[in-house]
PDB file of C-alpha atoms in Angstrom:
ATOM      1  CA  UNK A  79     -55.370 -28.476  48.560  1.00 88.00           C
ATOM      2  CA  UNK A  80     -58.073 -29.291  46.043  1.00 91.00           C
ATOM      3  CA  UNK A  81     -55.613 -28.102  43.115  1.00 93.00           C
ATOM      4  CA  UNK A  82     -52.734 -30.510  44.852  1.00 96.00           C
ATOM      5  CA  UNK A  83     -54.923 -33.572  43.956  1.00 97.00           C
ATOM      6  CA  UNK A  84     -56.191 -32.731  40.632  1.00 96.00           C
ATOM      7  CA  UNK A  85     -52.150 -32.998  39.393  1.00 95.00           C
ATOM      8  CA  UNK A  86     -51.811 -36.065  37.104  1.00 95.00           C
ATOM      9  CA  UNK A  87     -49.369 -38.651  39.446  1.00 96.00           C
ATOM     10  CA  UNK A  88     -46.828 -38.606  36.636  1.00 94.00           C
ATOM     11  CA  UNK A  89     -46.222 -34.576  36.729  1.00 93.00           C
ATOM     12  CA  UNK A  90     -45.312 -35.250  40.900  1.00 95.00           C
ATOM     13  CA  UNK A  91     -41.840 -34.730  41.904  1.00 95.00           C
ATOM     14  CA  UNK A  92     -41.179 -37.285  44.256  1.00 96.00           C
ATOM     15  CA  UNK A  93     -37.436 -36.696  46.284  1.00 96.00           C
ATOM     16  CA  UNK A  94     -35.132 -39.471  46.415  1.00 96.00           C
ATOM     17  CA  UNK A  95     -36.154 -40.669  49.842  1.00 97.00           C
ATOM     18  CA  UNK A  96     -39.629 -41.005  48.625  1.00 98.00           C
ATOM     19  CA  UNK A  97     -38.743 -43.748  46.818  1.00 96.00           C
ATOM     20  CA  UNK A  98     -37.984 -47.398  48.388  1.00 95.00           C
ATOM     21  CA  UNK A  99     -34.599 -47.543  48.271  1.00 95.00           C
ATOM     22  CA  UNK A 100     -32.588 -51.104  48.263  1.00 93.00           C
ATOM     23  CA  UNK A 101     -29.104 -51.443  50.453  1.00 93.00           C
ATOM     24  CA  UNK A 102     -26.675 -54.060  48.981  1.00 89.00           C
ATOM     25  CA  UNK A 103     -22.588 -53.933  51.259  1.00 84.00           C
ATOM     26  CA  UNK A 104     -23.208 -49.927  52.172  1.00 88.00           C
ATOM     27  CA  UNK A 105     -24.667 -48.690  49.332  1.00 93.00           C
ATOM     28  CA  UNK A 106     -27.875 -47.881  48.897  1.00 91.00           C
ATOM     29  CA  UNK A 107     -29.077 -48.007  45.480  1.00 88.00           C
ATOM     30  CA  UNK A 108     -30.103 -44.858  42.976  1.00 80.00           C
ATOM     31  CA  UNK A 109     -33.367 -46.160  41.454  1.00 80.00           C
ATOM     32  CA  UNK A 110     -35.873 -46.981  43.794  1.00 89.00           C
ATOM     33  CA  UNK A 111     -39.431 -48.357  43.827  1.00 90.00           C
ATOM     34  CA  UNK A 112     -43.145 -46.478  44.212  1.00 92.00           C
ATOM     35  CA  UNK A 113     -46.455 -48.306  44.540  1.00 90.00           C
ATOM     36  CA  UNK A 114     -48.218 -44.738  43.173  1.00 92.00           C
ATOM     37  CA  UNK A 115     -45.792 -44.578  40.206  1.00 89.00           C
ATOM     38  CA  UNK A 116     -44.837 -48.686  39.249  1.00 85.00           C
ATOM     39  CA  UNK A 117     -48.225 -50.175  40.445  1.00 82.00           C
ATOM     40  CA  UNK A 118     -48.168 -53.818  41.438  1.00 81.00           C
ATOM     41  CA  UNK A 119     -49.913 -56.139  40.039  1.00 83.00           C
ATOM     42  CA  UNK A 120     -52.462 -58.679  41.313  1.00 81.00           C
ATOM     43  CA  UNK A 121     -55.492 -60.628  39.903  1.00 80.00           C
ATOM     44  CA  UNK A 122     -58.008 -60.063  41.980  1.00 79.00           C
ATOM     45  CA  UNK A 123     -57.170 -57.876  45.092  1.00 86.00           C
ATOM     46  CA  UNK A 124     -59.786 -56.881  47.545  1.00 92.00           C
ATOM     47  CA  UNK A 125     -60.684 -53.295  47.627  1.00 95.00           C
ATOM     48  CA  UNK A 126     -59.922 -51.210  50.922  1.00 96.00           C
ATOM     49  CA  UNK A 127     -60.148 -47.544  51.723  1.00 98.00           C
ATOM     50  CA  UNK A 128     -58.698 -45.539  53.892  1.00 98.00           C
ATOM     51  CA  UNK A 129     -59.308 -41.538  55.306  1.00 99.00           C
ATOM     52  CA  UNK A 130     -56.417 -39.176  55.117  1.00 99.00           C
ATOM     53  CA  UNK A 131     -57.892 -36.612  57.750  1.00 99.00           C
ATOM     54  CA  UNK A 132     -56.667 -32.563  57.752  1.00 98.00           C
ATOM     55  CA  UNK A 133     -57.649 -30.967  60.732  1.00 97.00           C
ATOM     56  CA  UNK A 134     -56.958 -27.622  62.322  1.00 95.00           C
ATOM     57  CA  UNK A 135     -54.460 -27.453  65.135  1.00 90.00           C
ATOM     58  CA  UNK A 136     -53.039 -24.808  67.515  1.00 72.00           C
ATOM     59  CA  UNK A 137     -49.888 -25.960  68.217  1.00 69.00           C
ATOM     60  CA  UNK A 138     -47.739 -25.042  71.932  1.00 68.00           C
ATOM     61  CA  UNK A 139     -45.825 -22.466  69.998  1.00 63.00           C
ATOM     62  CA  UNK A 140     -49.662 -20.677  68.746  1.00 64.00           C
ATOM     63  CA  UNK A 141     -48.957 -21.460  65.720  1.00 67.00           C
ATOM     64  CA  UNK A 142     -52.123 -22.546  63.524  1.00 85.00           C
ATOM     65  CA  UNK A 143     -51.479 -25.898  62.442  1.00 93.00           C
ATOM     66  CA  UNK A 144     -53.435 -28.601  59.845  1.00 96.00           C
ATOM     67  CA  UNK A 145     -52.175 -32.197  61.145  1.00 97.00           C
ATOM     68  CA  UNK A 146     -53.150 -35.891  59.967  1.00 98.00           C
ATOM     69  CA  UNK A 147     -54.611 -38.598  62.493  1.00 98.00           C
ATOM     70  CA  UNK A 148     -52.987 -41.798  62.749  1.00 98.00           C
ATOM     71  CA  UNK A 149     -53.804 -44.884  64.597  1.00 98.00           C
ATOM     72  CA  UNK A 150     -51.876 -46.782  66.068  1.00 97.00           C
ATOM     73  CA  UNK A 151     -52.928 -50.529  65.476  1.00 93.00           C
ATOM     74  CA  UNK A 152     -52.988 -53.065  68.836  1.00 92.00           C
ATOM     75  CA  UNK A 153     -50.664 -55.637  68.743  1.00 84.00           C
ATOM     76  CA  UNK A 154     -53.805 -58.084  68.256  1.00 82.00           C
ATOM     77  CA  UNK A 155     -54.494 -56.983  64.447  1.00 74.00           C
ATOM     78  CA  UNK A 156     -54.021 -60.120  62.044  1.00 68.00           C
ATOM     79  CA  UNK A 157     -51.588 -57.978  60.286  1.00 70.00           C
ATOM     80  CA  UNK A 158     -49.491 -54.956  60.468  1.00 68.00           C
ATOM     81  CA  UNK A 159     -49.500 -55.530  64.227  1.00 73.00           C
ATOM     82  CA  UNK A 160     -48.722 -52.082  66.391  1.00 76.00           C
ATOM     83  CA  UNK A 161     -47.944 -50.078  62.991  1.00 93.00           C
ATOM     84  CA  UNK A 162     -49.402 -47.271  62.695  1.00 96.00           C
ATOM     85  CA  UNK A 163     -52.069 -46.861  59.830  1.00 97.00           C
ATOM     86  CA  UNK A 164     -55.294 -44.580  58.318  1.00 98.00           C
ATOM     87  CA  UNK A 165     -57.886 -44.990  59.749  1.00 98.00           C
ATOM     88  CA  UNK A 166     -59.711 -47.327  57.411  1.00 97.00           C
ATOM     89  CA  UNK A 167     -60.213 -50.812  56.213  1.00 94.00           C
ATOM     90  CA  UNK A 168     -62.124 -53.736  53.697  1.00 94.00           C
ATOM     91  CA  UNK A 169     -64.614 -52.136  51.487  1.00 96.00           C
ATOM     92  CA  UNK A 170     -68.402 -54.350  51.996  1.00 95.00           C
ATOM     93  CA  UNK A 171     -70.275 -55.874  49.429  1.00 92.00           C
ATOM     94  CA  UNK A 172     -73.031 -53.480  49.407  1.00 92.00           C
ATOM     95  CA  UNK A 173     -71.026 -50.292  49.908  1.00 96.00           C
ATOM     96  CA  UNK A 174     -68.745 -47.533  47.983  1.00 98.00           C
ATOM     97  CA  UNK A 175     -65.008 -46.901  48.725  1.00 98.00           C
ATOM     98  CA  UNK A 176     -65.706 -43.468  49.848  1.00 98.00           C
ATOM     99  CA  UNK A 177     -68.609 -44.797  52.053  1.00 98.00           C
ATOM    100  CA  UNK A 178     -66.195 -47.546  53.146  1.00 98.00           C
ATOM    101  CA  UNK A 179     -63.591 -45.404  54.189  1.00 99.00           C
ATOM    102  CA  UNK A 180     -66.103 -43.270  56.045  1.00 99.00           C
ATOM    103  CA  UNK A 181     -68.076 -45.725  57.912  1.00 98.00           C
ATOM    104  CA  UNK A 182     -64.354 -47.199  59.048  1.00 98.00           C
ATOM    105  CA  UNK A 183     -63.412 -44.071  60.477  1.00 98.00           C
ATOM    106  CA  UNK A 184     -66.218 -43.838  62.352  1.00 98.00           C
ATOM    107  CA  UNK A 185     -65.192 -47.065  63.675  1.00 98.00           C
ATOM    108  CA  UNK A 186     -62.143 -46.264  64.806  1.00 98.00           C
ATOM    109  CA  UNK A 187     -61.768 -43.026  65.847  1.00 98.00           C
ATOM    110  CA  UNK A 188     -65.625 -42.073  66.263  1.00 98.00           C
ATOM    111  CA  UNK A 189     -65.834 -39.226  63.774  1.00 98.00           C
ATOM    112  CA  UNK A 190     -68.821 -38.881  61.860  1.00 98.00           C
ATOM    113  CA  UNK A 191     -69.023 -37.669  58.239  1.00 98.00           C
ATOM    114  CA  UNK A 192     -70.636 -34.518  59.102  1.00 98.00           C
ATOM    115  CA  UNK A 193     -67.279 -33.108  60.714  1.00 98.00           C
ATOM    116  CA  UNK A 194     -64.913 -33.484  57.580  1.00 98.00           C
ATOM    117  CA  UNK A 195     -65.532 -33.183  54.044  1.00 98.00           C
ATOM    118  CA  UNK A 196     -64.125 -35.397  51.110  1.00 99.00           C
ATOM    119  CA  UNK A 197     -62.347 -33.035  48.792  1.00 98.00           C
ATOM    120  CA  UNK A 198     -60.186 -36.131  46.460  1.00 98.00           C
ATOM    121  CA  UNK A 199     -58.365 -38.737  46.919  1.00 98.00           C
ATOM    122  CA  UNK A 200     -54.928 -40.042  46.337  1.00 98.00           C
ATOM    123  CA  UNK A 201     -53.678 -42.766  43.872  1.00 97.00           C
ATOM    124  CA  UNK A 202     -54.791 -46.393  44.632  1.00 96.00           C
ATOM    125  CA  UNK A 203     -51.713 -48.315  46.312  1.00 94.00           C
ATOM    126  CA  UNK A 204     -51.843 -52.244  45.888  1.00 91.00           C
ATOM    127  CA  UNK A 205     -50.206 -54.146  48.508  1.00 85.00           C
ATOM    128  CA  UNK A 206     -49.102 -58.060  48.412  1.00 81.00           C
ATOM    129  CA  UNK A 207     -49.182 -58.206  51.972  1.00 75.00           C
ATOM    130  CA  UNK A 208     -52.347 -57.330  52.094  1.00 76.00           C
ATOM    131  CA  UNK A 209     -53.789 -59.004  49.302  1.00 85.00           C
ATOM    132  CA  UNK A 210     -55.433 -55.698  48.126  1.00 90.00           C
ATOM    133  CA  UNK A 211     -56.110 -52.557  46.679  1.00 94.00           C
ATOM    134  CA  UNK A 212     -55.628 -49.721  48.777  1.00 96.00           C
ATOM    135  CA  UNK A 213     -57.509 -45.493  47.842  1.00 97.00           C
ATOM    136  CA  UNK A 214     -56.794 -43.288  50.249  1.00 98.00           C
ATOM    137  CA  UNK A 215     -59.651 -40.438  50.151  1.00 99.00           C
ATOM    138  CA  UNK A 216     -58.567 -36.732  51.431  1.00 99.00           C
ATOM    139  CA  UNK A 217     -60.991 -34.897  53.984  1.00 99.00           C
ATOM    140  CA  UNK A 218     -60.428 -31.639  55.296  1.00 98.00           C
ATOM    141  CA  UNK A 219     -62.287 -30.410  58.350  1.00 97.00           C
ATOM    142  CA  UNK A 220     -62.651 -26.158  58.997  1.00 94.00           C
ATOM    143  CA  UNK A 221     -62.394 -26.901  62.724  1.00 94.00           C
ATOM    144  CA  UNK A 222     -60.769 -29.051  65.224  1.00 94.00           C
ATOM    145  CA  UNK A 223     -61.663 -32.460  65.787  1.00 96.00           C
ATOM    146  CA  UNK A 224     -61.435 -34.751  68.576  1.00 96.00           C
ATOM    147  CA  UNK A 225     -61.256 -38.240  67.570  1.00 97.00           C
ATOM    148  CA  UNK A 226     -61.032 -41.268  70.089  1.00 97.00           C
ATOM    149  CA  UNK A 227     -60.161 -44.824  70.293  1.00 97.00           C
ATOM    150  CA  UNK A 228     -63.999 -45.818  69.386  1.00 96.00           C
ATOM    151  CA  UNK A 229     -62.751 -49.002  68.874  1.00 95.00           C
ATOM    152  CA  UNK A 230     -60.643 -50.734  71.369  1.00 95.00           C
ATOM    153  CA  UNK A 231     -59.644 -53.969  69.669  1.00 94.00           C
ATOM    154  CA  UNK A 232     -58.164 -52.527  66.842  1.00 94.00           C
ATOM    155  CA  UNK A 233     -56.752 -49.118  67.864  1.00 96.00           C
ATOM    156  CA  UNK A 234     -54.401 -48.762  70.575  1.00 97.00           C
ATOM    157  CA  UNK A 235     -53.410 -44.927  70.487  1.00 97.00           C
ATOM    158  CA  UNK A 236     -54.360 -42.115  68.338  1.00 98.00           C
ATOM    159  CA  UNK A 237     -50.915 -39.943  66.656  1.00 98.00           C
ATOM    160  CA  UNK A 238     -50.902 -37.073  64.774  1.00 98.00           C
ATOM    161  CA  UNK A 239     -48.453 -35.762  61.943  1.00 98.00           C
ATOM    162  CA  UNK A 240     -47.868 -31.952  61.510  1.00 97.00           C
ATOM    163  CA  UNK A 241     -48.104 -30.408  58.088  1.00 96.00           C
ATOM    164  CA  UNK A 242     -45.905 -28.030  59.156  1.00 95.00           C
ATOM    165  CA  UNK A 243     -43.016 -30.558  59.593  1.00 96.00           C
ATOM    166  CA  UNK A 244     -43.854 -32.948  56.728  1.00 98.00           C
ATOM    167  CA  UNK A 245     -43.778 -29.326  54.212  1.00 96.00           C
ATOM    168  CA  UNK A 246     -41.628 -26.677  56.086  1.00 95.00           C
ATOM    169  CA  UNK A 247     -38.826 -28.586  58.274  1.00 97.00           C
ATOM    170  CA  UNK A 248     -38.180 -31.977  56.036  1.00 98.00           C
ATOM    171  CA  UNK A 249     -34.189 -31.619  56.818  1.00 98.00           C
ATOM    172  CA  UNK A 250     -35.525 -32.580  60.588  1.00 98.00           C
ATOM    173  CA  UNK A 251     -38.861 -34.225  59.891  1.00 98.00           C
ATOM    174  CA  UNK A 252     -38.057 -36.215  57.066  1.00 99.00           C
ATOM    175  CA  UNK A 253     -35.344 -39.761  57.475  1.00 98.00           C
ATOM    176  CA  UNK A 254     -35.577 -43.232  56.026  1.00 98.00           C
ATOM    177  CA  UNK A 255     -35.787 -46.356  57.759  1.00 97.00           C
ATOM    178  CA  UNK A 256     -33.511 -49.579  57.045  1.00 95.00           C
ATOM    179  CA  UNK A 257     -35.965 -52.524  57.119  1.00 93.00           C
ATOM    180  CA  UNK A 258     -34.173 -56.204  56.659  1.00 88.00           C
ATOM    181  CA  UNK A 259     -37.194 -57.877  56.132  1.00 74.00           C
ATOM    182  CA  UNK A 260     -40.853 -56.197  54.310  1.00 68.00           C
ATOM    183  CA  UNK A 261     -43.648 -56.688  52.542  1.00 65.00           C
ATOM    184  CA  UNK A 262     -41.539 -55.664  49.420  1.00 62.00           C
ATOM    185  CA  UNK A 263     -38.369 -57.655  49.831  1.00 65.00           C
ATOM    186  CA  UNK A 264     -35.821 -60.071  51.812  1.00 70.00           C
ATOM    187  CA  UNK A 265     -33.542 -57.956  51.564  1.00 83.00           C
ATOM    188  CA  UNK A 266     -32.365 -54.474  53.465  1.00 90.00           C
ATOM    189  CA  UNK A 267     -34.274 -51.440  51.842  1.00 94.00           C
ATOM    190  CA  UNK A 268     -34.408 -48.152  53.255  1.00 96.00           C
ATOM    191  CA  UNK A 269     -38.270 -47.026  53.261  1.00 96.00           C
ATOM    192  CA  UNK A 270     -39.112 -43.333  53.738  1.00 98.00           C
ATOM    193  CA  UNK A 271     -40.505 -42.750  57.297  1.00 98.00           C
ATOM    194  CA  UNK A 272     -41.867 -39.769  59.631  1.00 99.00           C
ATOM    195  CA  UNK A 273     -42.628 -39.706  63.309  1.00 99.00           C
ATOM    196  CA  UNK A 274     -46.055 -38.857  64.690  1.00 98.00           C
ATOM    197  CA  UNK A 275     -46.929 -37.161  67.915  1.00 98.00           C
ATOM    198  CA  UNK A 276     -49.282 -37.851  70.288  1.00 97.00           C
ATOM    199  CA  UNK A 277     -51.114 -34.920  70.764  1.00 96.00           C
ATOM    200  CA  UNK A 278     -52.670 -32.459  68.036  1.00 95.00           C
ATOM    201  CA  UNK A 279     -50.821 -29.761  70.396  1.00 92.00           C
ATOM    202  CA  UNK A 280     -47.818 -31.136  70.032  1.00 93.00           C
ATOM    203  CA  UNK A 281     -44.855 -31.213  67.213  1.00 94.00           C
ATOM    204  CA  UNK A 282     -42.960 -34.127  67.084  1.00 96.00           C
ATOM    205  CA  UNK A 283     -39.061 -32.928  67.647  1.00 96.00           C
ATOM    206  CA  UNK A 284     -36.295 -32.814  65.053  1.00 98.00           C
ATOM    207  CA  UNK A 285     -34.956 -36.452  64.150  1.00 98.00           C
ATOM    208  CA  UNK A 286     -30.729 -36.428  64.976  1.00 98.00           C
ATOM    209  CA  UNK A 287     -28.213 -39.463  65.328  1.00 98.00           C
ATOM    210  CA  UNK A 288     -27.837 -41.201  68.467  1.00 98.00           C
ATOM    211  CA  UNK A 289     -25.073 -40.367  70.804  1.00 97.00           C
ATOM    212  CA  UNK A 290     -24.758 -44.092  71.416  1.00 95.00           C
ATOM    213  CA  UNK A 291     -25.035 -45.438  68.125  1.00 96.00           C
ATOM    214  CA  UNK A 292     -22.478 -46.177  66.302  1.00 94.00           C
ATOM    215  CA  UNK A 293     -22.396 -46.615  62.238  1.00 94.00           C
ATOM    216  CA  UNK A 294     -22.198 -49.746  60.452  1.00 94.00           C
ATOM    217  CA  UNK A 295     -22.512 -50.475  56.506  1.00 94.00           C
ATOM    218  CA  UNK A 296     -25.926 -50.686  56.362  1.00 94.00           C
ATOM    219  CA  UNK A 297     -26.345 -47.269  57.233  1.00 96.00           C
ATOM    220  CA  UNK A 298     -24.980 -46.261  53.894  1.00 96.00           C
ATOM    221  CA  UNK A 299     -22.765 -43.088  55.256  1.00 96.00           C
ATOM    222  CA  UNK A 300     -26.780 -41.756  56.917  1.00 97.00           C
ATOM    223  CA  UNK A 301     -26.696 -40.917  60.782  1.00 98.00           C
ATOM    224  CA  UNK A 302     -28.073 -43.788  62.489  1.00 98.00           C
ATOM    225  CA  UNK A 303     -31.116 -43.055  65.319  1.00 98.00           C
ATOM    226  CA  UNK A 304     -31.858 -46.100  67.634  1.00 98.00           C
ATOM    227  CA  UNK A 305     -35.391 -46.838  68.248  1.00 97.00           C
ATOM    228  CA  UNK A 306     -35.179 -45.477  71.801  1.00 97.00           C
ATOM    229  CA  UNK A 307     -34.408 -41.972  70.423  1.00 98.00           C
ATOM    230  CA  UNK A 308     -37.115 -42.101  68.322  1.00 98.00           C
ATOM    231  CA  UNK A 309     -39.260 -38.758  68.337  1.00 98.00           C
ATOM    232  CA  UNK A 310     -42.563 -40.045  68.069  1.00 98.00           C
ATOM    233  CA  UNK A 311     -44.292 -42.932  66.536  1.00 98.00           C
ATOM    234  CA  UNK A 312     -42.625 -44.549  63.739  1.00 98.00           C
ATOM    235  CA  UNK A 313     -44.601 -44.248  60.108  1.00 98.00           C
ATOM    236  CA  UNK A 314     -43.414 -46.299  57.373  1.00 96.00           C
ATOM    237  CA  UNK A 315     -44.630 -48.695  54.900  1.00 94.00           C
ATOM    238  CA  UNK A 316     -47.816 -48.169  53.074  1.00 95.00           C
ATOM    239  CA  UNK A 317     -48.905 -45.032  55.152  1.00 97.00           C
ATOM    240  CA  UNK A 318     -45.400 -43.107  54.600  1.00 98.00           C
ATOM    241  CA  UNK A 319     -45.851 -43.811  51.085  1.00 97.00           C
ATOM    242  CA  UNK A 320     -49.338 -42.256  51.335  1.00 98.00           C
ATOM    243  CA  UNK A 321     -48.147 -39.823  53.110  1.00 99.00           C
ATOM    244  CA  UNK A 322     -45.107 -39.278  50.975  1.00 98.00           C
ATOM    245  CA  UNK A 323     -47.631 -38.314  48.087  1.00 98.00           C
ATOM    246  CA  UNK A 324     -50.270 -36.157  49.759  1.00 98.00           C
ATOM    247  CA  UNK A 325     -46.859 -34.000  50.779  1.00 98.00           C
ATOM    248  CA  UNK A 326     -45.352 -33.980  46.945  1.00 97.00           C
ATOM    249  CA  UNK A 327     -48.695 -33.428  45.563  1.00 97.00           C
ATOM    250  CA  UNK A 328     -48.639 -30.226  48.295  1.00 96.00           C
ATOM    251  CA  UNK A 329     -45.338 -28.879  47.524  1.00 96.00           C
ATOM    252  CA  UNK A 330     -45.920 -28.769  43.664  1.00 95.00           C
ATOM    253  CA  UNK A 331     -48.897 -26.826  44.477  1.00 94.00           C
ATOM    254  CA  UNK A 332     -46.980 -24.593  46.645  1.00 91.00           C
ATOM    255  CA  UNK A 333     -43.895 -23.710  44.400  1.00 88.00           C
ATOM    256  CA  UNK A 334     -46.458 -23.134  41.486  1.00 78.00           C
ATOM    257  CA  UNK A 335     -43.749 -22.968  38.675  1.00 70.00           C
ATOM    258  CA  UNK A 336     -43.012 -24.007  35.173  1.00 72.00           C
ATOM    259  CA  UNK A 337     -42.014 -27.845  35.287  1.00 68.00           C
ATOM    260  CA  UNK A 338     -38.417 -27.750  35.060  1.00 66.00           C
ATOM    261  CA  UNK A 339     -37.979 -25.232  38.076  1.00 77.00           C
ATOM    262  CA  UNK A 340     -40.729 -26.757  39.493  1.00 84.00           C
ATOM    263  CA  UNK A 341     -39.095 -30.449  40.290  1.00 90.00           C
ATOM    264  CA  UNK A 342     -36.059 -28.329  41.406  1.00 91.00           C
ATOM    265  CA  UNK A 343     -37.947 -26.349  44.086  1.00 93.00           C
ATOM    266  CA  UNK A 344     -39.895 -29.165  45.172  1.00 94.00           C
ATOM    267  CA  UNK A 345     -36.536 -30.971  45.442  1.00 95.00           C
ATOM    268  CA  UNK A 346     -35.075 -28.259  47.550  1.00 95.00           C
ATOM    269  CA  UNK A 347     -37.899 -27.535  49.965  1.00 96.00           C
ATOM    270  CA  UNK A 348     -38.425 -31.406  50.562  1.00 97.00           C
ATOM    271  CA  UNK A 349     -34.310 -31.979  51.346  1.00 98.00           C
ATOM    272  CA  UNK A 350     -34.536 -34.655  54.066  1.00 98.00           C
ATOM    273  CA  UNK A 351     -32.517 -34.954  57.257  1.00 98.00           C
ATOM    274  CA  UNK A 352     -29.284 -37.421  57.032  1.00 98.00           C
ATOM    275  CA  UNK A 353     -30.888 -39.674  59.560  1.00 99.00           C
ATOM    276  CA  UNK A 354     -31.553 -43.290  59.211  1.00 98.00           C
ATOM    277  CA  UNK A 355     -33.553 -44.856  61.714  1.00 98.00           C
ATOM    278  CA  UNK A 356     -32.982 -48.107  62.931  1.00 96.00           C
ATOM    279  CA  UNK A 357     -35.035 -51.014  62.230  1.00 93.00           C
ATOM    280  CA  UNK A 358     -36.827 -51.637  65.833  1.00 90.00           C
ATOM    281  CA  UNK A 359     -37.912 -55.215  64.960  1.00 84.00           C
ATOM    282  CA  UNK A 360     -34.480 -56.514  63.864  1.00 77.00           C
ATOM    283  CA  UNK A 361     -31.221 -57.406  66.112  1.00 58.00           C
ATOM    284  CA  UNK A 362     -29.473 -55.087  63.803  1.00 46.00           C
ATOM    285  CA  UNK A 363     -25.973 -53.301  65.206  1.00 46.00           C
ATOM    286  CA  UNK A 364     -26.063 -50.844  67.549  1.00 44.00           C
TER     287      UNK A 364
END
């Protein structure tokens, strides 16, 4: 893991469905758009941090797991309202990012420092919706951890995501999401997107079309999934794209090859599913 984040960002391989992707009459476009690898540009954003937790899992199958924890935010939040998110948050006056990003976990989920450690972190995303400058920092912890909703107001449920999906079964882990409306544009994009669990136990199951759904331009020749057949929690946004990295930075690691083959294997063992999930906020078709 430690040699996954000391890769410059420009020698990642991201796949296609990495990338934010814009849809214009059924087709979805070939150049897309990543806040690690086109940084956006503000003036003076404020400074957040966030925790990218690894944690030790036995899954039902017995299979040793690592997964992520996710919150899910309460439909309260001034922004982002029941998305789910790092745990994480504004960076104080008198405090570091890494001590930022540690005290808000705490926060949140109620784990201390003392249970994880800090191995890297991931490149800085800046967001215009939130006015700021997001670093996600990577922890690992050797042993299972039990993290709770610590803080009421702001987290509604705790998720997980599986490293074993997100590296070893993208072609039914890994699908895109049509938004109409984002952060990032008025117009339909497809964002990349996973689907968290609810229990460290538990593997979220494969994403597949919807029996009842039937296809429409937008979906750009993808399988459409309806939001009630979704297998978990949707991720999108800024945490897929977090997640999107920590995963690329991971495979290139894994395949440990000269460049050229390198991008190729990376390519191959990230292949997504041909699932597009449906945007659960819009009256899109059905």
């Amino acid at each position: 893991m430690q040699r996954a984040l000391d890769f410059p960002i420009e020698s990642v391989t991201f796949p296609s469905h990495f990338y934010l992707l814009t849809v214009n009459k059924g087709t979805v476009s070939t150049v897309g758009f990543s806040p690690q690898k086109a940084p956006v540009q503000l003036t003076a954003p404020r400074q957040c941090a966030v925790l990218v937790l690894l944690s030790p899992a036995a899954t039902e199958n017995g299979f040793q797991d690592m997964c992520i924890t996710l919150t899910k935010r309460t439909a309260t939040m001034g922004s982002h309202k029941s998305e789910m998110s790092f745990p994480g948050g504004h960076v104080d006056a008198d405090e570091t990012l890494r001590n930022a990003a540690q005290r808000e976990t705490l926060e949140e989920v109620g784990l201390p420092p003392s249970e994880y450690k800090i191995i890297g972190s991931l490149t800085p995303i800046t967001t215009r919706a939130l006015d700021a400058r997001v670093t996600p920092f990577v922890a690992v912890a050797t042993s299972p951890v039990q993290p709770y909703r610590a803080s009421p107001a702001e987290v509604d449920s705790i998720h997980y995501l599986h490293m074993s999906t997100l590296l070893l079964r993208a072609s039914t882990g890994h699908a895109r999401v049509i938004k109409y409306r984002s952060f990032t544009s008025d117009r339909p994009c497809f964002f990349p997107c996973f689907f968290a669990s609810p229990a460290q136990t538990v593997v979220s199951s494969a994403v597949c079309r919807s029996p009842k759904a039937t296809g429409v331009a937008d979906d750009c020749g993808f399988d459409p999934m309806l939001p009630e057949d979704f297998p978990g929690e949707l991720v999108w946004g800024l945490t897929s794209f977090v997640t999107c990295e920590l995963v690329a930075r991971v495979a290139k690691a894994i395949m440990d090859a000269p460049e050229a083959s390198s991008a190729a294997a990376v390519n191959a063992l990230l292949t997504p599913s041909n699932v597009v999930a449906r945007d659960p906020l819009a009256d899109s078709p059905q």
